Structures are given as C-alpha cells and as structure tokens.
XYZ file of C-alpha atoms in Angstrom:
244
model
C 9.884 1.098 9.983
C 11.173 0.540 13.508
C 9.989 3.483 15.651
C 6.504 3.383 17.265
C 4.387 5.509 16.040
C 1.394 5.444 18.552
C -0.668 7.898 16.857
C -1.230 5.638 13.281
C -0.856 1.968 14.524
C -4.193 1.028 13.078
C -5.441 -2.200 15.131
C -4.355 -1.742 18.832
C -2.977 -5.074 19.803
C -2.086 -5.624 23.895
C 2.186 -6.448 23.666
C 1.410 -9.865 24.923
C -0.615 -10.624 22.091
C 2.036 -9.793 19.466
C 4.646 -11.502 21.566
C 2.120 -14.924 21.416
C 1.937 -14.374 17.489
C 5.899 -13.854 17.369
C 6.579 -17.224 19.441
C 3.716 -18.974 17.417
C 5.734 -17.844 13.977
C 9.040 -18.857 15.475
C 7.505 -21.739 16.310
C 6.049 -23.216 12.982
C 6.721 -20.905 10.514
C 10.780 -20.862 11.423
C 10.951 -24.084 13.456
C 8.584 -25.907 10.874
C 6.783 -27.732 13.606
C 3.988 -30.050 12.401
C 5.199 -29.312 8.590
C 4.218 -33.035 7.561
C 0.563 -32.245 8.839
C -1.405 -30.571 5.686
C -3.806 -28.674 8.039
C -0.749 -27.182 10.146
C 1.007 -25.833 7.104
C -2.010 -23.989 5.797
C -2.463 -22.612 9.053
C 1.039 -21.370 9.209
C 0.648 -19.958 5.937
C -2.519 -18.311 7.281
C -0.743 -16.752 10.400
C 2.212 -15.888 8.267
C 0.165 -13.465 6.541
C -1.350 -11.547 9.561
C 1.818 -9.556 9.894
C 1.194 -8.024 6.708
C -2.392 -7.649 7.448
C -1.232 -5.725 10.541
C 1.337 -3.434 8.965
C -1.719 -2.445 6.212
C -4.069 -1.421 9.458
C -1.266 0.792 10.570
C -1.272 2.374 7.476
C 2.220 1.593 6.437
C 1.371 0.688 2.857
C 4.871 0.460 1.531
C 6.173 -1.599 4.146
C 3.386 -3.973 3.959
C 3.596 -4.145 -0.241
C 7.401 -4.403 -0.029
C 7.039 -7.802 2.388
C 3.822 -8.917 1.325
C 5.054 -9.087 -2.225
C 8.804 -10.467 -1.281
C 6.709 -13.076 0.930
C 4.358 -13.879 -1.869
C 6.707 -14.274 -5.207
C 9.183 -16.716 -2.804
C 6.133 -18.748 -1.575
C 5.083 -19.059 -5.032
C 8.722 -20.009 -6.275
C 8.751 -22.492 -3.555
C 5.284 -24.188 -4.442
C 5.663 -24.087 -8.274
C 9.214 -23.490 -9.389
C 11.174 -25.508 -7.167
C 9.503 -29.214 -7.746
C 10.458 -29.094 -11.142
C 14.050 -28.067 -10.564
C 16.713 -30.804 -10.618
C 20.184 -30.839 -9.434
C 22.492 -27.673 -8.183
C 19.524 -25.481 -8.910
C 17.332 -27.059 -7.177
C 19.612 -27.455 -4.185
C 20.383 -23.632 -4.450
C 16.896 -22.209 -5.270
C 15.376 -24.879 -2.844
C 17.594 -23.605 -0.005
C 16.958 -19.738 -0.283
C 13.099 -20.348 -0.546
C 13.163 -22.531 2.617
C 15.226 -19.982 4.710
C 13.225 -16.866 3.190
C 9.898 -18.481 3.692
C 10.577 -19.837 7.211
C 12.434 -16.305 8.213
C 10.380 -13.865 6.854
C 7.216 -13.876 8.745
C 9.096 -13.751 12.476
C 10.761 -10.493 10.912
C 7.772 -8.835 9.312
C 5.973 -9.417 12.886
C 9.098 -8.051 14.594
C 9.165 -4.890 12.617
C 5.441 -4.272 13.196
C 6.161 -5.197 16.654
C 8.778 -2.552 17.193
C 6.658 -0.220 15.123
C 3.450 -0.330 17.090
C 4.763 -1.068 20.842
C 5.902 2.035 22.819
C 8.629 1.392 25.759
C 6.172 1.535 28.289
C 3.617 -0.265 26.915
C 6.036 -3.262 26.500
C 7.108 -2.657 30.203
C 4.206 -2.781 31.547
C 3.387 -5.972 29.616
C 6.491 -7.712 30.928
C 5.201 -6.310 34.251
C 1.876 -8.076 34.218
C 3.309 -11.547 33.505
C 5.990 -11.397 36.136
C 8.768 -11.290 33.750
C 12.210 -11.101 35.816
C 13.572 -7.089 35.195
C 16.870 -9.200 33.950
C 14.985 -10.440 31.096
C 13.143 -6.606 30.640
C 15.891 -4.474 30.833
C 17.659 -5.889 27.991
C 14.936 -6.353 25.677
C 13.339 -2.601 26.454
C 16.762 -1.270 25.722
C 16.486 -3.539 22.128
C 12.816 -1.355 21.448
C 15.423 1.506 21.411
C 18.340 0.234 20.251
C 17.391 -0.148 16.622
C 15.920 3.257 15.716
C 18.891 5.002 17.296
C 21.443 2.453 15.161
C 19.354 3.287 12.013
C 19.882 7.109 12.612
C 23.214 6.675 13.293
C 23.688 4.544 9.932
C 21.683 7.368 7.696
C 24.062 9.887 9.293
C 27.176 7.952 8.538
C 26.032 7.399 4.820
C 25.049 10.796 4.376
C 28.553 11.758 5.372
C 30.168 9.084 3.271
C 28.586 10.126 0.242
C 29.861 13.558 0.525
C 33.205 12.290 0.331
C 32.254 10.046 -2.282
C 32.892 6.421 -0.152
C 30.594 4.393 -1.694
C 30.208 1.220 -3.817
C 31.073 2.040 -7.583
C 32.598 5.102 -6.056
C 36.223 6.267 -6.253
C 37.152 5.144 -2.856
C 35.332 1.994 -3.284
C 37.975 0.466 -0.464
C 37.540 2.327 2.115
C 33.712 1.499 2.209
C 34.273 -0.989 5.262
C 36.767 1.161 7.210
C 34.897 4.419 6.982
C 31.206 2.821 7.314
C 31.269 -0.173 8.882
C 33.448 0.398 11.316
C 31.824 3.275 12.686
C 28.896 1.897 13.035
C 30.099 -1.024 14.653
C 31.651 1.319 17.268
C 28.358 3.433 17.845
C 26.468 0.553 18.254
C 28.586 -0.749 20.996
C 28.345 3.102 22.410
C 24.453 3.381 22.150
C 24.069 -0.307 24.056
C 25.822 1.021 26.697
C 24.036 4.134 26.752
C 20.515 3.062 26.424
C 21.270 0.532 29.484
C 22.454 3.175 31.727
C 19.293 5.399 30.874
C 17.220 2.292 31.418
C 19.024 1.837 35.001
C 18.611 5.696 35.627
C 14.654 5.525 34.604
C 14.560 3.601 37.883
C 14.178 0.016 36.000
C 16.585 -1.706 37.845
C 15.033 -0.944 41.269
C 13.165 -3.857 43.419
C 10.552 -1.485 43.721
C 7.035 -1.966 42.129
C 7.162 0.903 39.646
C 4.152 2.931 38.429
C 2.937 3.021 34.586
C 0.035 5.135 33.002
C 0.048 3.080 29.929
C -3.367 1.568 29.562
C -3.084 -2.385 28.430
C -5.428 -5.217 28.283
C -7.093 -7.696 25.822
C -9.763 -6.255 23.605
C -12.004 -8.003 20.873
C -9.354 -7.722 18.409
C -6.876 -9.399 20.936
C -9.150 -12.066 21.643
C -9.615 -12.855 18.065
C -6.171 -13.059 17.325
C -5.101 -14.975 20.263
C -7.933 -17.586 19.024
C -6.508 -17.823 15.649
C -2.995 -18.806 17.239
C -4.475 -21.232 19.817
C -5.983 -22.649 16.805
C -2.711 -23.544 15.128
C -1.634 -25.340 18.318
C -4.695 -27.171 18.741
C -4.628 -28.546 15.097
C -1.182 -29.476 15.565
C -1.955 -31.684 18.547
C -5.017 -33.263 16.750
C -2.503 -33.703 14.090
C -0.032 -35.567 16.250
C -2.687 -37.995 17.775
C -3.983 -38.794 14.386
C -7.213 -37.116 14.310
C -6.713 -34.968 11.151
C -3.689 -35.002 8.619
C-alpha cells in the first residue's frame, strides 16, 4: 500500500495537488475548522471521500473498500447512533467516532500519496515550490522509510511465526522482546541508512539538481484544486455571515 506503483496509479495528480488536499484535510477534517457551519461540514465530508475515489482510480480495490467501509460505518454511527446515547456509552463511542472520523481522511490521503508518488516526483515538486532542503530531505526519506519498515516487519513476523512467538501461542510472553524490539532497532537503522543514501545522491548539495520527472498541473489537478479552494471560500463566507 505504501509503495509507489507508477504503472497503476490511475488518475495522475501533481504532488503539489496531493499536498494541497492533504493540508486541507488536516485543517478541516482533523482540525475541525468551520465545523459550526453546515456548508463547511458537508464540504468536508465530500472532500474526505476524495482520497477513496483516488484509490479506486489507482485500482487499489481492497484498500479503497476497506477504508471506505470503515469510514462509512464510523460516520454513520456518529450521525445516527451517538445522538441517541447517554452516559458512559455516549462518552466512549462519541470520543472514538470523533477521533476516527477526523483522523481517517488524512490517513487515507497519506496512504494514497505514498502509493502514487515517487521520490523523484516529490523532490521535483518541492524544488518547484522552493522548499528548503532541510525540509525536502527528511520528507523524501520518509517516502522510502515506510515501505522498508513494512518489509522488515513482515520478515520479523515470518521468522517469529516459525518459532511460535505470537499472541496466543506458547511463547506469547516473548512477543514484545522478539518482535517489537527488533522492529524499533531496524527503524532507527533504516532511518540512518536512508538519510545517508539521500545525501550520497546529492540531495544535500547547494548546486541546482536536474530532474527528468515530468510534473505539472493538468485538467484533473485544476479540478481537484478548485474543489479544495471552494472549501476555503465557503468557510470565509460562513465567517462573514453570508452563508450558514
């Protein structure tokens, strides 16, 4: 899910467009900005569905179905079930629904961004926006960090299953020691190695680098950006009292 597949990524969007959608989801879905305005709430829900649609266009059917089903169930529980509850049930379920409904859109968009953007495209987009290398290098390392950690985690799981070290197995007490500790050590080493590899490829030099990636705004980028900007416009109109 976190590995970029440039051959089957469906609707091709510029990395800057994906970043704009991500920031907007963080502001409105995760941050709850404009939640007191009905039009903003509706627009936020519509924008939250966009990452799932993008996953469908990228032919990631299982991931889109999983995220879409979970988000729909939690959103339905928040709208239909939470208002009918009282007491401790209201506190527990209401808190869980609020956290997941606000957090999931950003997570889904992040999963799509990682699975549809190569490191070269991301770096090219950052250079177009004149982002300092102190920010570009850590973010570019992140794009390779998650896939590598997942590969290491799968290898550790396979090795531990052969030794019956799992939850519910005979050696369940060794689960943390033999699975989580190696994973944490591998994560630290992977971060260091990827940082060194990025610097070795010349990401830290002050000379302007060349790039063969073709990035730019197309019709689909303009459409998505207009949808994103419209949410800010609705929010501003709601603040000044034009709409409610």
